[in-house]
């Protein structure tokens, strides 16, 4: 099956810093989503992004499907950004989601 | 929009008992829902795809007789863990598909003693 690798696995930032999270996938995909899992376990949809670039406030994402990677940018990080960030790709005819390995982010004061 | 709820949020049960978890799409209809399992410090693993009005499709290695799925309506899917054992302790998360995108419930933490 498809492999979805994220880097870095862990990241510690000072509040106000910027960061880039990467998601590499081993095969062609129908679509891709980025999620933030908060400390209580809730998955929050960030982006639904098969290709190109999208922005939402301090977050933006870019997917280059032909090169099989996606990037999530976090600017001016805040403590509430802490948690695990997952990318997930759609396969199996566009129905199934395969999750990446995750990036654990901690933002400190 | 696109809110998904789960009930209960957490449950503790004795070994050998069965536990039912409900997943509801609150503001949209979902013909397809999904059930995932997440162990501590790990990613989410798809267990099964639940289709309204038909049998669920299970991923390889998931015991369909142990994890019973019923998608009785366009807004409700249930997962029943039968004869639960300590190794079934985990965080169970459902999602519902709206158009092409999946939206996730808050999860159910199951502890089997």
mmCIF file with all atom_site columns, C-alpha atoms in Angstrom:
data_model
loop_
_atom_site.group_PDB
_atom_site.id
_atom_site.type_symbol
_atom_site.label_atom_id
_atom_site.label_alt_id
_atom_site.label_comp_id
_atom_site.label_asym_id
_atom_site.label_entity_id
_atom_site.label_seq_id
_atom_site.pdbx_PDB_ins_code
_atom_site.Cartn_x
_atom_site.Cartn_y
_atom_site.Cartn_z
_atom_site.occupancy
_atom_site.B_iso_or_equiv
_atom_site.pdbx_formal_charge
_atom_site.auth_seq_id
_atom_site.auth_comp_id
_atom_site.auth_asym_id
_atom_site.auth_atom_id
_atom_site.pdbx_PDB_model_num
ATOM 1   C CA . UNK A 1 1   ? 0.000   0.000   0.000  1.00 0.00 ? 1   UNK A CA 1
ATOM 2   C CA . UNK A 1 2   ? 0.882   3.660   -0.164 1.00 0.00 ? 2   UNK A CA 1
ATOM 3   C CA . UNK A 1 3   ? 3.395   5.030   2.334  1.00 0.00 ? 3   UNK A CA 1
ATOM 4   C CA . UNK A 1 4   ? 2.929   8.497   3.823  1.00 0.00 ? 4   UNK A CA 1
ATOM 5   C CA . UNK A 1 5   ? 5.880   9.915   5.711  1.00 0.00 ? 5   UNK A CA 1
ATOM 6   C CA . UNK A 1 6   ? 5.949   13.186  7.616  1.00 0.00 ? 6   UNK A CA 1
ATOM 7   C CA . UNK A 1 7   ? 8.874   15.228  8.832  1.00 0.00 ? 7   UNK A CA 1
ATOM 8   C CA . UNK A 1 8   ? 10.021  16.253  11.282 1.00 0.00 ? 8   UNK A CA 1
ATOM 9   C CA . UNK A 1 9   ? 8.482   13.762  13.735 1.00 0.00 ? 9   UNK A CA 1
ATOM 10  C CA . UNK A 1 10  ? 8.843   16.222  16.606 1.00 0.00 ? 10  UNK A CA 1
ATOM 11  C CA . UNK A 1 11  ? 9.194   19.992  16.680 1.00 0.00 ? 11  UNK A CA 1
ATOM 12  C CA . UNK A 1 12  ? 9.551   22.493  19.514 1.00 0.00 ? 12  UNK A CA 1
ATOM 13  C CA . UNK A 1 13  ? 9.057   26.177  18.744 1.00 0.00 ? 13  UNK A CA 1
ATOM 14  C CA . UNK A 1 14  ? 9.113   29.412  20.654 1.00 0.00 ? 14  UNK A CA 1
ATOM 15  C CA . UNK A 1 15  ? 5.910   31.374  20.384 1.00 0.00 ? 15  UNK A CA 1
ATOM 16  C CA . UNK A 1 16  ? 6.031   33.651  17.364 1.00 0.00 ? 16  UNK A CA 1
ATOM 17  C CA . UNK A 1 17  ? 8.308   31.396  15.295 1.00 0.00 ? 17  UNK A CA 1
ATOM 18  C CA . UNK A 1 18  ? 7.498   30.045  11.840 1.00 0.00 ? 18  UNK A CA 1
ATOM 19  C CA . UNK A 1 19  ? 7.703   26.410  10.737 1.00 0.00 ? 19  UNK A CA 1
ATOM 20  C CA . UNK A 1 20  ? 7.302   24.128  7.736  1.00 0.00 ? 20  UNK A CA 1
ATOM 21  C CA . UNK A 1 21  ? 5.974   20.584  8.005  1.00 0.00 ? 21  UNK A CA 1
ATOM 22  C CA . UNK A 1 22  ? 6.463   18.147  5.155  1.00 0.00 ? 22  UNK A CA 1
ATOM 23  C CA . UNK A 1 23  ? 4.404   15.197  3.895  1.00 0.00 ? 23  UNK A CA 1
ATOM 24  C CA . UNK A 1 24  ? 5.820   12.770  1.322  1.00 0.00 ? 24  UNK A CA 1
ATOM 25  C CA . UNK A 1 25  ? 3.751   10.040  -0.286 1.00 0.00 ? 25  UNK A CA 1
ATOM 26  C CA . UNK A 1 26  ? 4.933   7.062   -2.297 1.00 0.00 ? 26  UNK A CA 1
ATOM 27  C CA . UNK A 1 27  ? 2.290   6.905   -5.028 1.00 0.00 ? 27  UNK A CA 1
ATOM 28  C CA . UNK A 1 28  ? -0.203  9.016   -6.912 1.00 0.00 ? 28  UNK A CA 1
ATOM 29  C CA . UNK A 1 29  ? -3.165  10.177  -4.851 1.00 0.00 ? 29  UNK A CA 1
ATOM 30  C CA . UNK A 1 30  ? -6.624  11.490  -5.581 1.00 0.00 ? 30  UNK A CA 1
ATOM 31  C CA . UNK A 1 31  ? -6.537  14.148  -2.895 1.00 0.00 ? 31  UNK A CA 1
ATOM 32  C CA . UNK A 1 32  ? -4.911  15.201  0.337  1.00 0.00 ? 32  UNK A CA 1
ATOM 33  C CA . UNK A 1 33  ? -6.010  16.660  3.661  1.00 0.00 ? 33  UNK A CA 1
ATOM 34  C CA . UNK A 1 34  ? -4.119  18.261  6.553  1.00 0.00 ? 34  UNK A CA 1
ATOM 35  C CA . UNK A 1 35  ? -5.422  17.870  10.099 1.00 0.00 ? 35  UNK A CA 1
ATOM 36  C CA . UNK A 1 36  ? -4.540  19.157  13.549 1.00 0.00 ? 36  UNK A CA 1
ATOM 37  C CA . UNK A 1 37  ? -5.189  16.733  16.399 1.00 0.00 ? 37  UNK A CA 1
ATOM 38  C CA . UNK A 1 38  ? -5.550  18.720  19.586 1.00 0.00 ? 38  UNK A CA 1
ATOM 39  C CA . UNK A 1 39  ? -4.447  17.415  23.005 1.00 0.00 ? 39  UNK A CA 1
ATOM 40  C CA . UNK A 1 40  ? -7.957  16.013  23.612 1.00 0.00 ? 40  UNK A CA 1
ATOM 41  C CA . UNK A 1 41  ? -7.788  13.913  20.456 1.00 0.00 ? 41  UNK A CA 1
ATOM 42  C CA . UNK A 1 42  ? -10.146 15.886  18.225 1.00 0.00 ? 42  UNK A CA 1
ATOM 43  C CA . UNK A 1 43  ? -9.098  16.037  14.580 1.00 0.00 ? 43  UNK A CA 1
ATOM 44  C CA . UNK A 1 44  ? -9.639  19.456  13.056 1.00 0.00 ? 44  UNK A CA 1
ATOM 45  C CA . UNK A 1 45  ? -9.717  19.856  9.283  1.00 0.00 ? 45  UNK A CA 1
ATOM 46  C CA . UNK A 1 46  ? -7.136  22.382  8.136  1.00 0.00 ? 46  UNK A CA 1
ATOM 47  C CA . UNK A 1 47  ? -6.921  21.996  4.378  1.00 0.00 ? 47  UNK A CA 1
ATOM 48  C CA . UNK A 1 48  ? -8.371  19.871  1.607  1.00 0.00 ? 48  UNK A CA 1
ATOM 49  C CA . UNK A 1 49  ? -5.737  20.395  -1.052 1.00 0.00 ? 49  UNK A CA 1
ATOM 50  C CA . UNK A 1 50  ? -5.152  18.109  -4.060 1.00 0.00 ? 50  UNK A CA 1
ATOM 51  C CA . UNK A 1 51  ? -2.757  20.575  -5.662 1.00 0.00 ? 51  UNK A CA 1
ATOM 52  C CA . UNK A 1 52  ? -1.675  24.189  -5.545 1.00 0.00 ? 52  UNK A CA 1
ATOM 53  C CA . UNK A 1 53  ? -1.603  26.514  -2.559 1.00 0.00 ? 53  UNK A CA 1
ATOM 54  C CA . UNK A 1 54  ? -4.246  27.531  -0.045 1.00 0.00 ? 54  UNK A CA 1
ATOM 55  C CA . UNK A 1 55  ? -4.108  29.938  2.882  1.00 0.00 ? 55  UNK A CA 1
ATOM 56  C CA . UNK A 1 56  ? -6.215  30.285  5.994  1.00 0.00 ? 56  UNK A CA 1
ATOM 57  C CA . UNK A 1 57  ? -5.030  32.922  8.432  1.00 0.00 ? 57  UNK A CA 1
ATOM 58  C CA . UNK A 1 58  ? -1.597  32.008  9.795  1.00 0.00 ? 58  UNK A CA 1
ATOM 59  C CA . UNK A 1 59  ? -1.649  28.640  8.047  1.00 0.00 ? 59  UNK A CA 1
ATOM 60  C CA . UNK A 1 60  ? -1.021  27.807  4.437  1.00 0.00 ? 60  UNK A CA 1
ATOM 61  C CA . UNK A 1 61  ? -0.473  24.605  2.499  1.00 0.00 ? 61  UNK A CA 1
ATOM 62  C CA . UNK A 1 62  ? 1.054   23.666  -0.819 1.00 0.00 ? 62  UNK A CA 1
ATOM 63  C CA . UNK A 1 63  ? 0.692   20.332  -2.608 1.00 0.00 ? 63  UNK A CA 1
ATOM 64  C CA . UNK A 1 64  ? 2.852   19.343  -5.579 1.00 0.00 ? 64  UNK A CA 1
ATOM 65  C CA . UNK A 1 65  ? 1.120   16.151  -6.622 1.00 0.00 ? 65  UNK A CA 1
ATOM 66  C CA . UNK A 1 66  ? 3.486   15.427  -9.525 1.00 0.00 ? 66  UNK A CA 1
ATOM 67  C CA . UNK A 1 67  ? 6.401   15.340  -7.068 1.00 0.00 ? 67  UNK A CA 1
ATOM 68  C CA . UNK A 1 68  ? 4.383   13.554  -4.371 1.00 0.00 ? 68  UNK A CA 1
ATOM 69  C CA . UNK A 1 69  ? 4.708   15.964  -1.491 1.00 0.00 ? 69  UNK A CA 1
ATOM 70  C CA . UNK A 1 70  ? 2.777   18.564  0.448  1.00 0.00 ? 70  UNK A CA 1
ATOM 71  C CA . UNK A 1 71  ? 3.924   21.298  2.831  1.00 0.00 ? 71  UNK A CA 1
ATOM 72  C CA . UNK A 1 72  ? 2.130   22.957  5.732  1.00 0.00 ? 72  UNK A CA 1
ATOM 73  C CA . UNK A 1 73  ? 3.361   26.371  6.821  1.00 0.00 ? 73  UNK A CA 1
ATOM 74  C CA . UNK A 1 74  ? 2.626   27.770  10.262 1.00 0.00 ? 74  UNK A CA 1
ATOM 75  C CA . UNK A 1 75  ? 3.522   31.412  10.809 1.00 0.00 ? 75  UNK A CA 1
ATOM 76  C CA . UNK A 1 76  ? 3.688   33.342  14.078 1.00 0.00 ? 76  UNK A CA 1
ATOM 77  C CA . UNK A 1 77  ? 3.035   30.159  16.061 1.00 0.00 ? 77  UNK A CA 1
ATOM 78  C CA . UNK A 1 78  ? 0.932   30.272  19.233 1.00 0.00 ? 78  UNK A CA 1
ATOM 79  C CA . UNK A 1 79  ? 0.707   27.866  22.166 1.00 0.00 ? 79  UNK A CA 1
ATOM 80  C CA . UNK A 1 80  ? -2.716  26.793  20.920 1.00 0.00 ? 80  UNK A CA 1
ATOM 81  C CA . UNK A 1 81  ? -1.026  25.423  17.777 1.00 0.00 ? 81  UNK A CA 1
ATOM 82  C CA . UNK A 1 82  ? 0.453   22.612  19.894 1.00 0.00 ? 82  UNK A CA 1
ATOM 83  C CA . UNK A 1 83  ? -0.659  19.085  19.059 1.00 0.00 ? 83  UNK A CA 1
ATOM 84  C CA . UNK A 1 84  ? -0.104  16.572  16.300 1.00 0.00 ? 84  UNK A CA 1
ATOM 85  C CA . UNK A 1 85  ? -0.341  17.493  12.634 1.00 0.00 ? 85  UNK A CA 1
ATOM 86  C CA . UNK A 1 86  ? -1.329  14.767  10.207 1.00 0.00 ? 86  UNK A CA 1
ATOM 87  C CA . UNK A 1 87  ? -1.489  14.707  6.482  1.00 0.00 ? 87  UNK A CA 1
ATOM 88  C CA . UNK A 1 88  ? -3.721  12.061  4.928  1.00 0.00 ? 88  UNK A CA 1
ATOM 89  C CA . UNK A 1 89  ? -4.088  10.992  1.327  1.00 0.00 ? 89  UNK A CA 1
ATOM 90  C CA . UNK A 1 90  ? -7.070  9.623   -0.543 1.00 0.00 ? 90  UNK A CA 1
ATOM 91  C CA . UNK A 1 91  ? -6.592  6.318   -2.325 1.00 0.00 ? 91  UNK A CA 1
ATOM 92  C CA . UNK A 1 92  ? -8.784  3.345   -3.228 1.00 0.00 ? 92  UNK A CA 1
ATOM 93  C CA . UNK A 1 93  ? -10.825 5.210   -5.787 1.00 0.00 ? 93  UNK A CA 1
ATOM 94  C CA . UNK A 1 94  ? -10.783 8.389   -3.758 1.00 0.00 ? 94  UNK A CA 1
ATOM 95  C CA . UNK A 1 95  ? -12.690 6.994   -0.787 1.00 0.00 ? 95  UNK A CA 1
ATOM 96  C CA . UNK A 1 96  ? -10.135 5.798   1.743  1.00 0.00 ? 96  UNK A CA 1
ATOM 97  C CA . UNK A 1 97  ? -7.836  7.997   3.781  1.00 0.00 ? 97  UNK A CA 1
ATOM 98  C CA . UNK A 1 98  ? -4.319  6.824   4.618  1.00 0.00 ? 98  UNK A CA 1
ATOM 99  C CA . UNK A 1 99  ? -2.780  8.861   7.390  1.00 0.00 ? 99  UNK A CA 1
ATOM 100 C CA . UNK A 1 100 ? 0.822   9.969   7.622  1.00 0.00 ? 100 UNK A CA 1
ATOM 101 C CA . UNK A 1 101 ? 3.130   9.352   10.547 1.00 0.00 ? 101 UNK A CA 1
ATOM 102 C CA . UNK A 1 102 ? 2.402   12.750  12.109 1.00 0.00 ? 102 UNK A CA 1
ATOM 103 C CA . UNK A 1 103 ? 4.420   15.694  13.422 1.00 0.00 ? 103 UNK A CA 1
ATOM 104 C CA . UNK A 1 104 ? 4.192   16.402  17.149 1.00 0.00 ? 104 UNK A CA 1
ATOM 105 C CA . UNK A 1 105 ? 4.416   20.170  17.632 1.00 0.00 ? 105 UNK A CA 1
ATOM 106 C CA . UNK A 1 106 ? 4.953   21.938  20.928 1.00 0.00 ? 106 UNK A CA 1
ATOM 107 C CA . UNK A 1 107 ? 4.894   25.710  21.068 1.00 0.00 ? 107 UNK A CA 1
ATOM 108 C CA . UNK A 1 108 ? 6.445   27.226  24.180 1.00 0.00 ? 108 UNK A CA 1
ATOM 109 C CA . UNK A 1 109 ? 6.165   30.717  25.653 1.00 0.00 ? 109 UNK A CA 1
ATOM 110 C CA . UNK B 2 1   ? -21.226 23.017  9.235  1.00 0.00 ? 1   UNK B CA 1
ATOM 111 C CA . UNK B 2 2   ? -19.961 19.426  9.004  1.00 0.00 ? 2   UNK B CA 1
ATOM 112 C CA . UNK B 2 3   ? -20.153 18.460  12.665 1.00 0.00 ? 3   UNK B CA 1
ATOM 113 C CA . UNK B 2 4   ? -19.710 14.852  13.750 1.00 0.00 ? 4   UNK B CA 1
ATOM 114 C CA . UNK B 2 5   ? -20.418 13.636  17.273 1.00 0.00 ? 5   UNK B CA 1
ATOM 115 C CA . UNK B 2 6   ? -19.510 10.460  19.094 1.00 0.00 ? 6   UNK B CA 1
ATOM 116 C CA . UNK B 2 7   ? -20.942 8.895   22.200 1.00 0.00 ? 7   UNK B CA 1
ATOM 117 C CA . UNK B 2 8   ? -19.673 8.018   24.702 1.00 0.00 ? 8   UNK B CA 1
ATOM 118 C CA . UNK B 2 9   ? -16.492 10.083  25.005 1.00 0.00 ? 9   UNK B CA 1
ATOM 119 C CA . UNK B 2 10  ? -14.927 7.462   27.199 1.00 0.00 ? 10  UNK B CA 1
ATOM 120 C CA . UNK B 2 11  ? -15.909 4.070   28.545 1.00 0.00 ? 11  UNK B CA 1
ATOM 121 C CA . UNK B 2 12  ? -14.420 1.605   30.996 1.00 0.00 ? 12  UNK B CA 1
ATOM 122 C CA . UNK B 2 13  ? -15.661 -1.962  30.894 1.00 0.00 ? 13  UNK B CA 1
ATOM 123 C CA . UNK B 2 14  ? -14.803 -5.395  32.200 1.00 0.00 ? 14  UNK B CA 1
ATOM 124 C CA . UNK B 2 15  ? -13.194 -8.012  30.018 1.00 0.00 ? 15  UNK B CA 1
ATOM 125 C CA . UNK B 2 16  ? -15.792 -10.076 28.151 1.00 0.00 ? 16  UNK B CA 1
ATOM 126 C CA . UNK B 2 17  ? -18.463 -7.399  27.906 1.00 0.00 ? 17  UNK B CA 1
ATOM 127 C CA . UNK B 2 18  ? -19.618 -5.647  24.730 1.00 0.00 ? 18  UNK B CA 1
ATOM 128 C CA . UNK B 2 19  ? -19.439 -1.915  24.140 1.00 0.00 ? 19  UNK B CA 1
ATOM 129 C CA . UNK B 2 20  ? -21.374 0.143   21.583 1.00 0.00 ? 20  UNK B CA 1
ATOM 130 C CA . UNK B 2 21  ? -20.070 3.445   20.224 1.00 0.00 ? 21  UNK B CA 1
ATOM 131 C CA . UNK B 2 22  ? -22.313 5.813   18.264 1.00 0.00 ? 22  UNK B CA 1
ATOM 132 C CA . UNK B 2 23  ? -21.231 8.184   15.519 1.00 0.00 ? 23  UNK B CA 1
ATOM 133 C CA . UNK B 2 24  ? -23.627 10.866  14.265 1.00 0.00 ? 24  UNK B CA 1
ATOM 134 C CA . UNK B 2 25  ? -23.382 13.477  11.538 1.00 0.00 ? 25  UNK B CA 1
ATOM 135 C CA . UNK B 2 26  ? -25.290 16.391  13.045 1.00 0.00 ? 26  UNK B CA 1
ATOM 136 C CA . UNK B 2 27  ? -25.815 18.806  10.166 1.00 0.00 ? 27  UNK B CA 1
ATOM 137 C CA . UNK B 2 28  ? -25.415 16.714  7.040  1.00 0.00 ? 28  UNK B CA 1
ATOM 138 C CA . UNK B 2 29  ? -26.319 13.290  5.705  1.00 0.00 ? 29  UNK B CA 1
ATOM 139 C CA . UNK B 2 30  ? -23.548 10.782  5.215  1.00 0.00 ? 30  UNK B CA 1
ATOM 140 C CA . UNK B 2 31  ? -23.959 7.686   3.095  1.00 0.00 ? 31  UNK B CA 1
ATOM 141 C CA . UNK B 2 32  ? -20.429 6.694   4.030  1.00 0.00 ? 32  UNK B CA 1
ATOM 142 C CA . UNK B 2 33  ? -18.820 6.751   7.438  1.00 0.00 ? 33  UNK B CA 1
ATOM 143 C CA . UNK B 2 34  ? -15.473 5.396   8.567  1.00 0.00 ? 34  UNK B CA 1
ATOM 144 C CA . UNK B 2 35  ? -14.106 3.898   11.767 1.00 0.00 ? 35  UNK B CA 1
ATOM 145 C CA . UNK B 2 36  ? -10.481 4.369   12.822 1.00 0.00 ? 36  UNK B CA 1
ATOM 146 C CA . UNK B 2 37  ? -8.387  3.180   15.704 1.00 0.00 ? 37  UNK B CA 1
ATOM 147 C CA . UNK B 2 38  ? -5.479  5.052   17.250 1.00 0.00 ? 38  UNK B CA 1
ATOM 148 C CA . UNK B 2 39  ? -2.989  3.714   19.771 1.00 0.00 ? 39  UNK B CA 1
ATOM 149 C CA . UNK B 2 40  ? -0.972  6.118   21.959 1.00 0.00 ? 40  UNK B CA 1
ATOM 150 C CA . UNK B 2 41  ? 1.665   8.107   20.069 1.00 0.00 ? 41  UNK B CA 1
ATOM 151 C CA . UNK B 2 42  ? 0.633   6.469   16.789 1.00 0.00 ? 42  UNK B CA 1
ATOM 152 C CA . UNK B 2 43  ? -1.247  7.453   13.677 1.00 0.00 ? 43  UNK B CA 1
ATOM 153 C CA . UNK B 2 44  ? -4.836  6.598   12.792 1.00 0.00 ? 44  UNK B CA 1
ATOM 154 C CA . UNK B 2 45  ? -5.525  3.241   11.191 1.00 0.00 ? 45  UNK B CA 1
ATOM 155 C CA . UNK B 2 46  ? -8.677  2.658   9.152  1.00 0.00 ? 46  UNK B CA 1
ATOM 156 C CA . UNK B 2 47  ? -10.682 -0.263  10.500 1.00 0.00 ? 47  UNK B CA 1
ATOM 157 C CA . UNK B 2 48  ? -13.733 -0.281  8.268  1.00 0.00 ? 48  UNK B CA 1
ATOM 158 C CA . UNK B 2 49  ? -15.929 1.645   5.886  1.00 0.00 ? 49  UNK B CA 1
ATOM 159 C CA . UNK B 2 50  ? -19.585 1.863   6.812  1.00 0.00 ? 50  UNK B CA 1
ATOM 160 C CA . UNK B 2 51  ? -22.151 2.283   4.047  1.00 0.00 ? 51  UNK B CA 1
ATOM 161 C CA . UNK B 2 52  ? -25.761 3.174   4.776  1.00 0.00 ? 52  UNK B CA 1
ATOM 162 C CA . UNK B 2 53  ? -28.042 0.265   3.997  1.00 0.00 ? 53  UNK B CA 1
ATOM 163 C CA . UNK B 2 54  ? -25.324 -2.253  3.220  1.00 0.00 ? 54  UNK B CA 1
ATOM 164 C CA . UNK B 2 55  ? -22.630 -4.297  4.906  1.00 0.00 ? 55  UNK B CA 1
ATOM 165 C CA . UNK B 2 56  ? -19.480 -2.652  6.123  1.00 0.00 ? 56  UNK B CA 1
ATOM 166 C CA . UNK B 2 57  ? -16.178 -3.212  4.377  1.00 0.00 ? 57  UNK B CA 1
ATOM 167 C CA . UNK B 2 58  ? -13.385 -4.193  6.752  1.00 0.00 ? 58  UNK B CA 1
ATOM 168 C CA . UNK B 2 59  ? -9.677  -3.593  6.304  1.00 0.00 ? 59  UNK B CA 1
ATOM 169 C CA . UNK B 2 60  ? -7.317  -6.531  6.209  1.00 0.00 ? 60  UNK B CA 1
ATOM 170 C CA . UNK B 2 61  ? -6.627  -7.910  9.669  1.00 0.00 ? 61  UNK B CA 1
ATOM 171 C CA . UNK B 2 62  ? -9.740  -6.442  11.298 1.00 0.00 ? 62  UNK B CA 1
ATOM 172 C CA . UNK B 2 63  ? -12.085 -9.097  12.712 1.00 0.00 ? 63  UNK B CA 1
ATOM 173 C CA . UNK B 2 64  ? -15.577 -8.352  11.448 1.00 0.00 ? 64  UNK B CA 1
ATOM 174 C CA . UNK B 2 65  ? -17.180 -10.612 14.080 1.00 0.00 ? 65  UNK B CA 1
ATOM 175 C CA . UNK B 2 66  ? -15.453 -8.711  16.840 1.00 0.00 ? 66  UNK B CA 1
ATOM 176 C CA . UNK B 2 67  ? -16.086 -5.191  15.548 1.00 0.00 ? 67  UNK B CA 1
ATOM 177 C CA . UNK B 2 68  ? -19.715 -5.078  14.440 1.00 0.00 ? 68  UNK B CA 1
ATOM 178 C CA . UNK B 2 69  ? -20.713 -2.064  12.374 1.00 0.00 ? 69  UNK B CA 1
ATOM 179 C CA . UNK B 2 70  ? -24.268 -0.938  11.640 1.00 0.00 ? 70  UNK B CA 1
ATOM 180 C CA . UNK B 2 71  ? -25.071 2.085   9.470  1.00 0.00 ? 71  UNK B CA 1
ATOM 181 C CA . UNK B 2 72  ? -28.792 2.236   10.084 1.00 0.00 ? 72  UNK B CA 1
ATOM 182 C CA . UNK B 2 73  ? -29.522 5.733   8.802  1.00 0.00 ? 73  UNK B CA 1
ATOM 183 C CA . UNK B 2 74  ? -27.923 8.569   6.877  1.00 0.00 ? 74  UNK B CA 1
ATOM 184 C CA . UNK B 2 75  ? -26.805 10.200  10.122 1.00 0.00 ? 75  UNK B CA 1
ATOM 185 C CA . UNK B 2 76  ? -25.885 7.282   12.395 1.00 0.00 ? 76  UNK B CA 1
ATOM 186 C CA . UNK B 2 77  ? -23.285 4.545   12.390 1.00 0.00 ? 77  UNK B CA 1
ATOM 187 C CA . UNK B 2 78  ? -22.503 2.322   15.361 1.00 0.00 ? 78  UNK B CA 1
ATOM 188 C CA . UNK B 2 79  ? -19.449 0.254   16.252 1.00 0.00 ? 79  UNK B CA 1
ATOM 189 C CA . UNK B 2 80  ? -19.893 -2.579  18.746 1.00 0.00 ? 80  UNK B CA 1
ATOM 190 C CA . UNK B 2 81  ? -16.805 -4.129  20.255 1.00 0.00 ? 81  UNK B CA 1
ATOM 191 C CA . UNK B 2 82  ? -17.928 -7.621  21.231 1.00 0.00 ? 82  UNK B CA 1
ATOM 192 C CA . UNK B 2 83  ? -16.389 -9.608  24.060 1.00 0.00 ? 83  UNK B CA 1
ATOM 193 C CA . UNK B 2 84  ? -13.857 -6.858  24.682 1.00 0.00 ? 84  UNK B CA 1
ATOM 194 C CA . UNK B 2 85  ? -10.415 -7.716  26.019 1.00 0.00 ? 85  UNK B CA 1
ATOM 195 C CA . UNK B 2 86  ? -7.620  -5.496  27.368 1.00 0.00 ? 86  UNK B CA 1
ATOM 196 C CA . UNK B 2 87  ? -5.881  -5.489  23.973 1.00 0.00 ? 87  UNK B CA 1
ATOM 197 C CA . UNK B 2 88  ? -8.968  -3.767  22.515 1.00 0.00 ? 88  UNK B CA 1
ATOM 198 C CA . UNK B 2 89  ? -8.278  -0.745  24.705 1.00 0.00 ? 89  UNK B CA 1
ATOM 199 C CA . UNK B 2 90  ? -7.686  2.148   22.332 1.00 0.00 ? 90  UNK B CA 1
ATOM 200 C CA . UNK B 2 91  ? -8.981  5.465   21.007 1.00 0.00 ? 91  UNK B CA 1
ATOM 201 C CA . UNK B 2 92  ? -11.736 4.889   18.438 1.00 0.00 ? 92  UNK B CA 1
ATOM 202 C CA . UNK B 2 93  ? -12.550 7.706   16.027 1.00 0.00 ? 93  UNK B CA 1
ATOM 203 C CA . UNK B 2 94  ? -15.282 7.894   13.409 1.00 0.00 ? 94  UNK B CA 1
ATOM 204 C CA . UNK B 2 95  ? -15.559 10.134  10.390 1.00 0.00 ? 95  UNK B CA 1
ATOM 205 C CA . UNK B 2 96  ? -18.321 10.996  7.972  1.00 0.00 ? 96  UNK B CA 1
ATOM 206 C CA . UNK B 2 97  ? -17.888 11.928  4.355  1.00 0.00 ? 97  UNK B CA 1
ATOM 207 C CA . UNK B 2 98  ? -19.497 15.077  3.003  1.00 0.00 ? 98  UNK B CA 1
ATOM 208 C CA . UNK B 2 99  ? -18.930 15.385  -0.746 1.00 0.00 ? 99  UNK B CA 1
ATOM 209 C CA . UNK B 2 100 ? -15.273 14.328  -1.048 1.00 0.00 ? 100 UNK B CA 1
ATOM 210 C CA . UNK B 2 101 ? -14.018 15.431  2.368  1.00 0.00 ? 101 UNK B CA 1
ATOM 211 C CA . UNK B 2 102 ? -14.022 13.535  5.672  1.00 0.00 ? 102 UNK B CA 1
ATOM 212 C CA . UNK B 2 103 ? -14.979 15.159  8.975  1.00 0.00 ? 103 UNK B CA 1
ATOM 213 C CA . UNK B 2 104 ? -14.080 13.527  12.263 1.00 0.00 ? 104 UNK B CA 1
ATOM 214 C CA . UNK B 2 105 ? -15.814 12.931  15.559 1.00 0.00 ? 105 UNK B CA 1
ATOM 215 C CA . UNK B 2 106 ? -14.113 13.720  18.878 1.00 0.00 ? 106 UNK B CA 1
ATOM 216 C CA . UNK B 2 107 ? -13.250 10.071  19.543 1.00 0.00 ? 107 UNK B CA 1
ATOM 217 C CA . UNK B 2 108 ? -14.100 7.478   22.186 1.00 0.00 ? 108 UNK B CA 1
ATOM 218 C CA . UNK B 2 109 ? -11.489 6.264   24.630 1.00 0.00 ? 109 UNK B CA 1
ATOM 219 C CA . UNK B 2 110 ? -12.106 2.604   25.509 1.00 0.00 ? 110 UNK B CA 1
ATOM 220 C CA . UNK B 2 111 ? -10.420 0.976   28.477 1.00 0.00 ? 111 UNK B CA 1
ATOM 221 C CA . UNK B 2 112 ? -11.000 -2.721  29.061 1.00 0.00 ? 112 UNK B CA 1
ATOM 222 C CA . UNK B 2 113 ? -10.057 -3.989  32.508 1.00 0.00 ? 113 UNK B CA 1
#
